Amino acid sequence: MSLPKHSRFVFALVGLLMLSSQPARGGDLAELHALLKSDANFHEKQVVCKQLALIGTAESVVILTELLADEKLAHAARFALEGIPDPAV
């Protein structure tokens, strides 16, 4: 039996909220930063930017600022920067 679209959305949203409420470990951030510097595709980097909007640090600011020059990723980087509560932004 398949769930209605609304139910699937709610389950996905709850899962995302649960993940975002967990504190980031240093290794997690290092992996996210490395992915942004890699040759990962646009979608992968866009997802990382969304994650950094929730758990990014001052160290993330430097990496995200470099993405502002990227025509495709500038919006995602700006979104991530807006979510980081650090004076470095």
Short mmCIF file of C-alpha atoms in Angstrom, two decimals:
data_model
loop_
_atom_site.label_atom_id
_atom_site.label_comp_id
_atom_site.label_asym_id
_atom_site.label_seq_id
_atom_site.Cartn_x
_atom_site.Cartn_y
_atom_site.Cartn_z
CA MET A 1 0.00 0.00 0.00
CA SER A 2 1.38 3.38 -1.00
CA LEU A 3 1.15 6.44 1.24
CA PRO A 4 -0.54 9.60 -0.07
CA LYS A 5 1.86 12.31 -1.21
CA HIS A 6 1.01 14.46 1.79
CA SER A 7 1.96 11.67 4.21
CA ARG A 8 5.25 11.03 2.43
CA PHE A 9 6.03 14.74 2.64
CA VAL A 10 5.29 14.81 6.38
CA PHE A 11 7.50 11.76 7.01
CA ALA A 12 10.32 13.31 4.99
CA LEU A 13 9.96 16.61 6.84
CA VAL A 14 10.03 14.91 10.24
CA GLY A 15 13.13 12.97 9.23
CA LEU A 16 14.84 16.15 8.10
CA LEU A 17 13.97 17.91 11.34
CA MET A 18 15.33 15.01 13.36
CA LEU A 19 18.60 15.10 11.45
CA SER A 20 18.92 18.86 11.71
CA SER A 21 18.40 18.82 15.47
CA GLN A 22 21.41 16.59 16.05
CA PRO A 23 24.64 18.45 16.80
CA ALA A 24 27.26 18.35 14.09
CA ARG A 25 30.51 16.58 14.76
CA GLY A 26 33.77 18.03 13.51
CA GLY A 27 34.17 15.10 11.12
CA ASP A 28 30.77 15.78 9.60
CA LEU A 29 31.69 19.38 8.85
CA ALA A 30 35.05 18.36 7.45
CA GLU A 31 33.31 15.93 5.09
CA LEU A 32 30.81 18.58 3.97
CA HIS A 33 33.59 21.10 3.38
CA ALA A 34 35.60 18.55 1.41
CA LEU A 35 32.58 17.77 -0.75
CA LEU A 36 32.16 21.45 -1.63
CA LYS A 37 35.82 21.59 -2.69
CA SER A 38 35.57 18.38 -4.73
CA ASP A 39 34.29 17.77 -8.24
CA ALA A 40 30.89 16.67 -6.87
CA ASN A 41 27.93 17.54 -9.06
CA PHE A 42 25.69 20.58 -8.67
CA HIS A 43 22.92 18.73 -6.82
CA GLU A 44 25.30 17.25 -4.25
CA LYS A 45 26.85 20.63 -3.54
CA GLN A 46 23.43 22.23 -3.31
CA VAL A 47 22.40 19.68 -0.65
CA VAL A 48 25.61 20.38 1.28
CA CYS A 49 24.83 24.10 1.24
CA LYS A 50 21.41 23.37 2.73
CA GLN A 51 23.03 21.30 5.46
CA LEU A 52 25.57 24.02 6.21
CA ALA A 53 22.74 26.53 6.62
CA LEU A 54 21.77 24.44 9.65
CA ILE A 55 25.14 23.37 11.06
CA GLY A 56 27.74 25.64 9.44
CA THR A 57 30.48 27.38 11.41
CA ALA A 58 32.96 30.20 10.85
CA GLU A 59 35.12 27.70 8.97
CA SER A 60 32.21 27.06 6.59
CA VAL A 61 31.97 30.78 5.81
CA VAL A 62 35.32 30.81 4.00
CA ILE A 63 34.36 27.89 1.77
CA LEU A 64 30.85 29.18 1.07
CA THR A 65 32.14 32.65 0.22
CA GLU A 66 34.25 31.10 -2.56
CA LEU A 67 31.07 29.63 -4.05
CA LEU A 68 29.48 33.07 -4.41
CA ALA A 69 31.50 33.48 -7.62
CA ASP A 70 29.97 30.29 -9.05
CA GLU A 71 27.01 31.26 -11.22
CA LYS A 72 25.13 28.03 -10.48
CA LEU A 73 25.88 27.71 -6.75
CA ALA A 74 25.84 31.35 -5.65
CA HIS A 75 22.22 31.24 -4.52
CA ALA A 76 22.71 28.06 -2.48
CA ALA A 77 25.89 29.47 -0.92
CA ARG A 78 24.13 32.71 -0.01
CA PHE A 79 21.27 30.71 1.54
CA ALA A 80 23.77 28.74 3.62
CA LEU A 81 25.60 31.87 4.74
CA GLU A 82 22.35 33.48 5.88
CA GLY A 83 21.73 30.55 8.22
CA ILE A 84 25.11 30.62 9.97
CA PRO A 85 24.91 32.61 13.22
CA ASP A 86 28.55 33.66 13.28
CA PRO A 87 30.01 37.18 13.00
CA ALA A 88 32.33 35.90 10.26
CA VAL A 89 29.38 35.95 7.87
#
